[in-house]
Amino acid sequence: MNLTSHQKLASHYEKYIEQSMQTIEKKFHPSILEDEELIRRAAFFVRNGAVSVTNYHPQDHQVDFTVRDVSNIDITYSILTDSFTCPCPMHKPCRHIASAVFYLYQQNSSLSTWISNWRSNADQAQLTLLRDERSPRSWDFLIDNFFRKFIANYPPSNFYLLEFAVNDLKIQIRKSRPFEREWQPIFDVYVDLCVLIKLWPYIEPFAETNMQSRVFYFLNEYMEELDDSLSQLASKPRLFSADKFYEEIMNRVHTFYFDTEYFLHYRKHVYLAFWDSLVTNKAKREKEVAYLEALEKTEDGVPLNIVLPYFYLTLSMMDKLLKAAEHMEPNQLLEWVEVCEKAIQFNNKEMANQLVRQILPHVSYYLNEVMQNPGRVMLIRRLELLFNSVQLESDELENLYKSFGTYGIQSYSSLLLKEKRYRDWMALHQSANSSLEYAEACGLAVVKEDAPEVLLPLYHHYAMRFINEKNRYSYKQAVRIWKKMKAIAKKSNEADYWNAYLENIRDKYRRLRALQQEIEKGNLPL
């Protein structure tokens, strides 16, 4: 097939080739670095004779091409349907497909003119961007442009590279912040949300790898920054001209929570943070409640309408809130803790008291069966602050601290000291096998001042632990403990009891010569 026949072929299918060129024009934008590079490479193939027609199938309206790239690439072009087959792994349309269309197009038209006109769209786009700079569309264009460039430069094959790309990306986008101060907070929130949504599919593959802890750390940091940006925005007067941004933001937040997958806890955090900061309209909240009450969608067994209690609280739907609390699932404790904290924030102490009592029976199960070790201590501290801010009875607090296990000893000790239950305090530390230093941190000095005789069994327990280590240093520590016991016995007028106790110890451990020597040095008898 000679050049003349190629021109006839292009003339015969000119209308369809124009459609393929329009497809390429829509797919690629000259302001995006990767797109501009692809078009430039495709034109280079055509101008350097790297594209050739190898066959034409008139009955199927198909043309076969070979493109000389690093290796020969064979392409089939179905003209009437504007479809191609290309074996390369690049996203379609690729540079090989574009070069095949360019080859036929230049048979009857100027490829240079087309490329020049296409590139002029970049300037036009910038003018449009400036004209519409206060619109979600213009900000989306800005974010998309930066995001594609950075993800291309830092492929997300390594999570550290991805983190670096995101940080660098946000720094670069920040340079395009509006000059007017009143627009800057909403720009920051808009950018943080859009980048997070775009980043989501890239983060998920790392969640089940050895980078899991790093992923969670990154998300926690990102959520803190997003919360700060929201706080800044919520504290500023709301611009009437920014309503379209608020509407677009909430639409994206809604889609992000209900239609995205993975990391439900973080998606819920974003969803509630935006509702809390940006939506004060009662009608909108009631509309969301109606939507949530009819929603049956779940994710990993968790209903997505688990956020309903938050809306009940903010809308003062107290009957519905208490009814929902009565049907609380034990593994949903953390969500209800957040609702209680919000009730306290709203100064609704009465409601917080009622909700806390619904939570209390589930604490032990959640800490031991649901919560993992790394976060257990932080959750216990959070629960302590919550329960201390409401009015609980002594037996309720005691049950709470018992459910904390070893992590609740210090709080339980404070309760026992407050109620002057010194023998219970001593029994707690003896059964928990606390160290002397930890007992001192939990108020041993208070017991020693008010009821020193109660400490004798505990001191004996500590002394025996040192003796069982069977070395001279430990024997010296045991003697130090016995001196404390001696002082208590002397203060309590129990000299006979103390001397009998000491004689019994010496007789029991008479073979431990080093211990006997330390006892002699200690001058322990009264």
Coordinates of C-alpha atoms in Angstrom, one line a residue:
M1 CA 0.0 0.0 0.0
N2 CA 1.6 3.3 -1.1
L3 CA 1.3 6.8 0.2
T4 CA -1.4 7.7 -2.3
S5 CA -3.6 4.9 -1.1
H6 CA -3.0 6.0 2.5
Q7 CA -4.4 9.5 1.6
K8 CA -7.4 7.9 0.0
L9 CA -7.9 5.7 3.1
A10 CA -7.8 8.8 5.3
S11 CA -10.1 10.7 3.0
H12 CA -12.6 7.9 3.0
Y13 CA -12.8 7.8 6.8
E14 CA -12.1 11.5 7.4
K15 CA -15.3 11.9 9.6
Y16 CA -14.4 9.0 11.9
I17 CA -10.7 10.1 12.1
E18 CA -11.9 13.5 13.2
Q19 CA -14.0 11.8 15.9
S20 CA -10.9 9.9 17.1
M21 CA -9.0 13.2 17.2
Q22 CA -11.7 14.8 19.3
T23 CA -11.6 11.9 21.7
I24 CA -7.8 12.4 22.1
E25 CA -8.4 16.2 22.6
K26 CA -10.9 15.4 25.4
K27 CA -8.7 12.8 27.1
F28 CA -5.6 14.9 27.4
H29 CA -5.0 18.4 28.7
P30 CA -1.9 20.4 27.7
S31 CA -1.5 21.8 31.2
I32 CA -0.9 18.4 32.6
L33 CA 2.7 17.4 32.2
E34 CA 2.1 13.7 31.5
D35 CA -0.5 14.4 28.9
E36 CA 1.7 17.0 27.1
E37 CA 4.6 14.4 27.1
L38 CA 2.4 11.7 25.6
I39 CA 1.2 13.9 22.7
R40 CA 4.7 15.1 22.0
R41 CA 6.0 11.5 21.9
A42 CA 3.2 10.4 19.6
A43 CA 3.9 13.3 17.2
F44 CA 7.6 12.4 17.3
F45 CA 6.8 8.8 16.2
V46 CA 4.8 10.1 13.2
R47 CA 7.4 12.7 12.1
N48 CA 10.3 10.3 12.3
G49 CA 8.6 7.6 10.2
A50 CA 8.1 5.2 13.2
V51 CA 4.5 4.5 12.3
S52 CA 3.5 2.3 9.3
V53 CA 0.3 0.8 8.1
T54 CA 0.7 -3.0 7.7
N55 CA -2.8 -4.1 6.7
Y56 CA -6.3 -2.8 5.9
H57 CA -9.5 -4.9 6.3
P58 CA -12.2 -3.1 4.3
Q59 CA -14.9 -5.5 5.3
D60 CA -14.3 -4.9 9.0
H61 CA -13.2 -1.2 8.6
Q62 CA -10.0 -2.0 10.5
V63 CA -6.4 -0.8 9.9
D64 CA -3.3 -2.5 11.4
F65 CA -0.3 -0.4 12.3
T66 CA 3.2 -1.1 13.6
V67 CA 4.9 1.5 15.8
R68 CA 8.6 1.4 16.3
D69 CA 9.1 2.2 20.0
V70 CA 11.7 0.4 22.2
S71 CA 10.2 -2.6 20.5
N72 CA 7.7 -3.0 17.6
I73 CA 4.2 -2.5 18.8
D74 CA 1.3 -3.9 16.7
I75 CA -2.0 -1.9 16.9
T76 CA -5.4 -2.5 15.4
Y77 CA -7.7 0.5 14.8
S78 CA -11.5 -0.2 14.4
I79 CA -12.4 3.0 12.6
L80 CA -16.2 3.0 12.8
T81 CA -16.2 2.3 16.6
D82 CA -13.2 4.4 17.5
S83 CA -11.7 1.5 19.3
F84 CA -8.1 0.1 19.5
T85 CA -6.1 -2.8 20.6
C86 CA -2.6 -2.3 21.9
P87 CA -0.5 -4.7 23.9
C88 CA 1.4 -2.1 25.9
P89 CA 0.7 -1.8 29.7
M90 CA 0.1 1.9 29.6
H91 CA -3.3 3.5 30.3
K92 CA -5.4 3.8 27.1
P93 CA -5.3 5.7 24.9
C94 CA -1.5 5.4 25.0
R95 CA 1.1 7.1 22.9
H96 CA 1.0 4.3 20.3
I97 CA -2.7 4.7 19.7
A98 CA -2.4 8.4 19.5
S99 CA 0.4 8.1 16.9
A100 CA -1.7 5.8 14.8
V101 CA -4.6 8.3 14.7
F102 CA -2.1 11.2 14.1
Y103 CA -0.6 9.2 11.1
L104 CA -4.0 9.0 9.3
Y105 CA -5.0 12.5 10.3
Q106 CA -1.9 14.1 8.8
Q107 CA -2.6 12.5 5.4
N108 CA -5.2 15.3 4.8
S109 CA -4.7 17.8 7.5
S110 CA -1.8 19.6 9.4
L111 CA -0.8 17.7 12.5
S112 CA 1.4 20.7 13.6
T113 CA -1.6 23.1 13.4
W114 CA -3.7 20.7 15.5
I115 CA -1.0 20.3 18.2
S116 CA -0.5 24.1 18.2
N117 CA -4.2 24.7 18.7
W118 CA -4.4 22.0 21.4
R119 CA -1.5 23.5 23.3
S120 CA -3.1 26.9 23.2
N121 CA -5.9 25.5 25.3
A122 CA -3.5 25.6 28.2
D123 CA -3.4 29.4 28.1
Q124 CA -7.2 29.5 27.7
A125 CA -7.6 27.2 30.6
Q126 CA -5.4 29.5 32.8
L127 CA -7.5 32.5 31.8
T128 CA -10.7 30.5 32.6
L129 CA -9.2 29.5 35.9
L130 CA -8.4 33.1 36.8
R131 CA -11.9 34.2 35.8
D132 CA -13.6 31.4 37.8
E133 CA -11.0 31.2 40.6
R134 CA -13.7 31.3 43.3
S135 CA -15.4 28.1 42.1
P136 CA -15.0 24.4 43.1
R137 CA -14.3 23.6 39.4
S138 CA -11.2 25.9 39.3
W139 CA -9.9 24.5 42.6
D140 CA -10.5 21.0 41.5
F141 CA -8.5 21.7 38.3
L142 CA -5.7 23.0 40.4
I143 CA -5.7 20.0 42.8
D144 CA -6.0 17.5 40.0
N145 CA -3.1 19.0 38.1
F146 CA -0.8 18.9 41.1
F147 CA -2.0 15.5 42.3
R148 CA -1.4 13.7 39.0
K149 CA 2.1 15.3 38.7
F150 CA 3.2 14.3 42.2
I151 CA 1.8 10.8 42.0
A152 CA 3.6 10.3 38.7
N153 CA 6.9 11.6 40.2
Y154 CA 6.6 9.6 43.4
P155 CA 4.9 6.3 42.4
P156 CA 3.1 4.9 45.5
S157 CA 5.1 1.6 45.6
N158 CA 6.5 2.6 48.9
F159 CA 4.5 4.2 51.7
Y160 CA 7.4 6.5 52.7
L161 CA 7.5 7.9 49.2
L162 CA 3.8 8.3 49.2
E163 CA 4.0 10.3 52.5
F164 CA 6.7 12.5 51.0
A165 CA 4.7 13.1 47.9
V166 CA 1.6 14.1 49.9
N167 CA 3.5 16.5 52.1
D168 CA 5.3 18.1 49.1
L169 CA 2.0 18.2 47.2
K170 CA 0.2 20.2 50.0
I171 CA 3.2 22.6 50.2
Q172 CA 3.0 23.3 46.5
I173 CA -0.8 23.7 46.5
R174 CA -0.6 26.0 49.4
K175 CA 1.4 28.4 47.2
S176 CA -1.8 28.9 45.2
R177 CA -3.9 30.0 48.2
P178 CA -6.2 32.9 47.6
F179 CA -4.7 36.3 48.5
E180 CA -7.7 37.3 50.5
R181 CA -7.5 36.1 54.1
E182 CA -11.2 35.4 54.4
W183 CA -10.9 32.8 51.6
Q184 CA -7.8 31.0 52.9
P185 CA -9.5 28.8 55.6
I186 CA -12.0 27.4 53.2
F187 CA -9.3 26.8 50.6
D188 CA -7.3 24.9 53.2
V189 CA -10.2 22.7 54.2
Y190 CA -11.2 22.1 50.5
V191 CA -7.7 21.0 49.6
D192 CA -7.2 18.8 52.7
L193 CA -10.5 17.0 52.0
C194 CA -9.9 16.6 48.2
V195 CA -6.3 15.3 48.7
L196 CA -7.5 12.8 51.3
I197 CA -10.2 11.5 49.0
K198 CA -7.8 11.2 46.1
L199 CA -5.2 9.5 48.3
W200 CA -7.6 6.9 49.7
P201 CA -7.1 4.2 47.1
Y202 CA -3.4 4.5 47.3
I203 CA -3.3 4.1 51.1
E204 CA -5.5 1.0 51.4
P205 CA -3.0 -1.6 49.9
F206 CA -0.5 -0.8 52.7
A207 CA -3.1 -1.4 55.5
E208 CA -2.5 -5.1 55.7
T209 CA 1.3 -5.0 55.3
N210 CA 4.1 -4.4 57.9
M211 CA 3.5 -0.7 57.2
Q212 CA 0.1 -0.8 59.0
S213 CA 1.3 1.2 62.1
R214 CA 2.9 3.8 59.8
V215 CA -0.4 4.1 57.9
F216 CA -2.4 4.7 61.1
Y217 CA 0.1 7.2 62.3
F218 CA -0.1 9.1 59.0
L219 CA -3.9 9.1 59.1
N220 CA -4.0 10.2 62.7
E221 CA -1.7 13.1 61.8
Y222 CA -3.7 14.0 58.7
M223 CA -7.0 14.0 60.8
E224 CA -5.4 16.4 63.3
E225 CA -4.4 18.8 60.6
L226 CA -7.9 18.5 59.0
D227 CA -9.5 19.2 62.4
D228 CA -7.3 22.3 62.8
S229 CA -8.3 23.6 59.4
L230 CA -12.0 23.0 60.2
S231 CA -11.6 24.8 63.5
Q232 CA -10.1 27.8 61.7
L233 CA -12.9 27.8 59.2
A234 CA -15.7 27.4 61.7
S235 CA -14.4 30.3 63.8
K236 CA -14.6 32.7 60.8
P237 CA -17.7 34.5 59.5
R238 CA -19.4 32.5 56.7
L239 CA -19.2 34.2 53.3
F240 CA -22.4 34.2 51.3
S241 CA -20.3 33.7 48.1
A242 CA -18.8 30.6 49.6
D243 CA -22.1 28.7 49.9
K244 CA -21.4 26.7 46.7
F245 CA -18.1 25.5 48.3
Y246 CA -19.9 24.4 51.5
E247 CA -22.5 22.5 49.5
E248 CA -19.8 20.8 47.4
I249 CA -17.7 19.9 50.5
M250 CA -20.7 18.3 52.3
N251 CA -21.6 16.3 49.2
R252 CA -18.1 15.0 49.0
V253 CA -18.0 14.2 52.7
H254 CA -21.3 12.3 52.3
T255 CA -19.9 10.3 49.4
F256 CA -16.6 9.7 51.2
Y257 CA -18.3 8.2 54.2
F258 CA -21.1 6.2 52.6
D259 CA -19.6 5.1 49.3
T260 CA -15.9 4.7 49.9
E261 CA -14.4 1.6 51.5
Y262 CA -11.8 0.8 54.2
F263 CA -10.8 2.6 57.4
L264 CA -14.4 3.1 58.5
H265 CA -13.3 4.7 61.8
Y266 CA -11.4 7.5 60.0
R267 CA -14.2 8.1 57.4
K268 CA -16.6 8.4 60.3
H269 CA -14.3 10.9 62.0
V270 CA -14.2 13.0 58.8
Y271 CA -18.0 12.8 58.4
L272 CA -18.8 13.9 61.9
A273 CA -16.1 16.6 62.0
F274 CA -17.5 18.3 59.0
W275 CA -21.1 18.1 60.2
D276 CA -20.1 19.4 63.6
S277 CA -18.1 22.3 62.2
L278 CA -19.9 23.4 59.0
V279 CA -23.6 22.5 59.3
T280 CA -25.7 24.4 61.8
N281 CA -29.0 24.3 59.8
K282 CA -31.6 22.3 61.8
A283 CA -33.5 21.3 58.6
K284 CA -30.4 19.8 57.0
R285 CA -29.6 17.8 60.1
E286 CA -33.2 16.5 60.3
K287 CA -33.0 15.5 56.6
E288 CA -29.8 13.6 57.4
V289 CA -31.5 11.8 60.3
A290 CA -34.3 10.7 58.0
Y291 CA -31.7 9.3 55.6
L292 CA -29.8 7.5 58.3
E293 CA -32.8 6.0 59.9
A294 CA -33.8 4.4 56.6
L295 CA -30.2 3.3 55.8
E296 CA -29.4 -0.4 56.2
K297 CA -26.0 -0.5 54.7
T298 CA -23.2 -2.1 56.7
E299 CA -19.5 -2.5 56.4
D300 CA -17.6 -5.3 58.1
G301 CA -20.7 -5.9 60.2
V302 CA -20.9 -2.3 61.4
P303 CA -24.0 -0.3 60.4
L304 CA -23.1 3.0 58.7
N305 CA -25.9 4.7 60.5
I306 CA -23.9 4.3 63.7
V307 CA -23.6 8.1 63.6
L308 CA -27.3 8.5 64.4
P309 CA -26.7 9.2 68.2
Y310 CA -24.6 12.2 67.3
F311 CA -27.5 13.7 65.4
Y312 CA -30.0 12.8 68.1
L313 CA -27.9 14.6 70.6
T314 CA -27.3 17.8 68.5
L315 CA -31.0 17.9 67.7
S316 CA -32.1 17.3 71.3
M317 CA -34.0 14.1 70.3
M318 CA -33.4 12.7 73.8
D319 CA -36.0 10.0 73.8
K320 CA -34.6 8.5 70.6
L321 CA -31.1 8.9 71.9
L322 CA -31.8 7.0 75.2
K323 CA -33.7 4.3 73.2
A324 CA -30.7 3.8 70.9
A325 CA -28.4 3.6 74.0
E326 CA -30.5 0.8 75.5
H327 CA -29.8 -1.2 72.3
M328 CA -26.1 -0.5 72.3
E329 CA -23.9 -3.2 71.0
P330 CA -20.8 -4.0 73.2
N331 CA -18.4 -3.6 70.3
Q332 CA -19.8 -0.1 69.7
L333 CA -18.6 1.3 73.0
L334 CA -16.1 3.7 71.5
E335 CA -18.8 5.4 69.4
W336 CA -20.9 5.9 72.5
V337 CA -18.0 7.3 74.4
E338 CA -17.7 10.0 71.7
V339 CA -21.4 10.8 72.1
C340 CA -21.0 11.1 75.9
E341 CA -18.0 13.4 75.5
K342 CA -20.1 15.5 73.1
A343 CA -23.0 15.7 75.7
I344 CA -20.5 17.0 78.3
Q345 CA -19.2 19.5 75.7
F346 CA -22.8 20.7 75.3
N347 CA -23.1 21.0 79.1
N348 CA -25.8 18.3 79.1
K349 CA -24.6 16.6 82.3
E350 CA -27.9 14.9 83.0
M351 CA -27.9 13.2 79.6
A352 CA -24.2 12.3 80.0
N353 CA -25.0 10.6 83.3
Q354 CA -27.7 8.5 81.8
L355 CA -25.5 7.5 78.8
V356 CA -22.5 6.7 80.9
R357 CA -24.6 4.1 82.9
Q358 CA -25.5 2.5 79.6
I359 CA -21.8 2.2 78.7
L360 CA -20.6 0.9 82.1
P361 CA -21.7 -2.8 81.7
H362 CA -19.8 -3.0 78.4
V363 CA -16.4 -1.6 79.4
S364 CA -14.9 -4.9 80.6
Y365 CA -15.9 -6.8 77.5
Y366 CA -14.6 -4.0 75.2
L367 CA -11.2 -3.7 76.9
N368 CA -10.6 -7.4 77.0
E369 CA -12.2 -8.7 73.8
V370 CA -12.2 -5.9 71.3
M371 CA -9.5 -3.3 72.2
Q372 CA -5.9 -4.2 71.2
N373 CA -3.1 -3.7 73.7
P374 CA -1.4 -0.6 72.1
G375 CA -4.5 1.5 72.5
R376 CA -5.9 0.1 75.7
V377 CA -4.0 2.4 78.1
M378 CA -5.1 5.5 76.2
L379 CA -8.7 4.4 76.1
I380 CA -8.7 3.7 79.8
R381 CA -7.3 7.2 80.5
R382 CA -10.1 8.5 78.3
L383 CA -12.7 6.5 80.1
E384 CA -11.4 7.8 83.5
L385 CA -11.7 11.4 82.4
L386 CA -15.2 10.7 81.1
F387 CA -16.5 8.9 84.2
N388 CA -14.9 11.4 86.5
S389 CA -16.8 14.2 84.8
V390 CA -20.2 12.7 85.7
Q391 CA -21.8 11.7 89.0
L392 CA -21.3 8.0 89.6
E393 CA -21.9 6.1 92.8
S394 CA -19.0 4.5 94.7
D395 CA -20.0 1.0 93.8
E396 CA -20.3 2.0 90.1
L397 CA -16.8 3.5 90.1
E398 CA -15.4 0.4 91.9
N399 CA -16.9 -1.8 89.2
L400 CA -15.4 0.5 86.5
Y401 CA -11.9 0.3 88.0
K402 CA -12.1 -3.4 88.4
S403 CA -12.9 -3.7 84.7
F404 CA -9.7 -1.8 84.0
G405 CA -7.7 -4.7 85.5
T406 CA -4.1 -3.8 86.3
Y407 CA -4.5 -0.5 84.4
G408 CA -7.1 0.7 86.9
I409 CA -5.1 0.1 90.1
Q410 CA -4.0 3.7 90.6
S411 CA -7.6 5.0 90.1
Y412 CA -9.0 2.3 92.3
S413 CA -6.4 3.2 94.9
S414 CA -7.5 6.8 94.8
L415 CA -11.1 5.8 95.4
L416 CA -10.3 3.6 98.3
L417 CA -8.2 6.3 99.9
K418 CA -11.0 8.8 99.4
E419 CA -13.3 6.5 101.3
K420 CA -10.6 5.6 103.9
R421 CA -10.8 1.9 103.0
Y422 CA -7.2 1.4 103.9
R423 CA -7.4 -2.4 104.4
D424 CA -9.0 -2.8 101.0
W425 CA -6.2 -0.5 99.6
M426 CA -3.6 -2.8 101.1
A427 CA -5.3 -6.0 99.8
L428 CA -5.5 -4.5 96.3
H429 CA -1.8 -3.9 96.1
Q430 CA -0.9 -7.2 97.7
S431 CA -3.2 -9.2 95.3
A432 CA -1.9 -7.1 92.3
N433 CA 1.7 -7.8 93.4
S434 CA 2.5 -4.1 93.1
S435 CA 6.1 -2.9 93.6
L436 CA 6.9 -0.8 96.6
E437 CA 7.6 2.2 94.3
Y438 CA 4.2 1.8 92.6
A439 CA 2.4 1.5 96.0
E440 CA 4.1 4.7 97.0
A441 CA 2.9 6.4 93.9
C442 CA -0.6 5.2 94.7
G443 CA -0.8 6.8 98.1
L444 CA 1.1 4.6 100.5
A445 CA 2.1 7.7 102.5
V446 CA -1.5 8.5 103.2
V447 CA -2.2 5.0 104.6
K448 CA 1.1 5.2 106.6
E449 CA -0.1 8.4 108.2
D450 CA -3.7 7.4 108.9
A451 CA -3.5 3.7 109.5
P452 CA 0.1 2.4 109.6
E453 CA -0.8 -0.9 111.2
V454 CA -2.7 -1.8 108.0
L455 CA 0.6 -1.8 106.1
L456 CA 2.3 -4.6 108.1
P457 CA 1.1 -7.5 105.8
L458 CA 2.0 -5.5 102.7
Y459 CA 5.5 -4.7 104.0
H460 CA 5.9 -8.4 104.9
H461 CA 4.9 -9.3 101.3
Y462 CA 7.6 -6.9 99.9
A463 CA 10.3 -8.3 102.3
M464 CA 9.6 -11.9 101.3
R465 CA 9.9 -10.9 97.6
F466 CA 13.4 -9.6 98.3
I467 CA 14.5 -12.6 100.3
N468 CA 13.4 -15.0 97.5
E469 CA 15.9 -13.3 95.2
K470 CA 18.7 -14.7 97.5
N471 CA 21.4 -12.1 97.1
R472 CA 23.0 -9.7 99.5
Y473 CA 21.7 -6.6 97.8
S474 CA 18.1 -8.0 98.1
Y475 CA 18.7 -8.9 101.7
K476 CA 19.6 -5.3 102.4
Q477 CA 16.4 -4.2 100.7
A478 CA 14.4 -6.6 102.9
V479 CA 16.1 -5.1 106.0
R480 CA 15.1 -1.6 104.8
I481 CA 11.5 -2.8 104.6
W482 CA 11.7 -4.4 108.1
K483 CA 12.9 -1.1 109.5
K484 CA 9.7 0.5 108.2
M485 CA 7.7 -2.3 109.9
K486 CA 9.7 -1.8 113.1
A487 CA 8.7 1.9 113.1
I488 CA 5.1 1.0 112.7
A489 CA 5.2 -1.6 115.5
K490 CA 6.9 0.9 117.8
K491 CA 4.3 3.6 117.0
S492 CA 1.5 1.1 117.6
N493 CA 3.0 -0.2 120.9
E494 CA 3.4 -3.7 119.4
A495 CA 7.0 -4.4 120.6
D496 CA 6.2 -8.0 121.7
Y497 CA 4.5 -8.8 118.4
W498 CA 7.4 -7.3 116.4
N499 CA 10.1 -9.2 118.3
A500 CA 8.2 -12.4 117.9
Y501 CA 7.9 -11.8 114.2
L502 CA 11.6 -11.0 113.9
E503 CA 12.6 -14.1 115.8
N504 CA 10.4 -16.2 113.6
I505 CA 12.1 -14.8 110.5
R506 CA 15.6 -15.4 111.8
D507 CA 14.7 -19.0 112.7
K508 CA 13.0 -19.7 109.4
Y509 CA 16.0 -18.4 107.4
R510 CA 18.8 -19.4 109.8
R511 CA 20.8 -21.0 106.9
L512 CA 20.9 -17.8 104.9
R513 CA 24.1 -16.5 106.5
A514 CA 24.2 -13.2 104.5
L515 CA 20.6 -12.4 105.6
Q516 CA 21.4 -13.1 109.2
Q517 CA 24.4 -10.7 109.0
E518 CA 22.3 -8.0 107.5
I519 CA 19.6 -8.4 110.2
E520 CA 22.4 -8.0 112.8
K521 CA 23.6 -4.9 111.1
G522 CA 20.1 -3.5 110.9
N523 CA 19.6 -3.5 114.7
L524 CA 16.0 -4.6 114.2
P525 CA 14.8 -5.8 117.6
L526 CA 12.8 -3.4 119.9

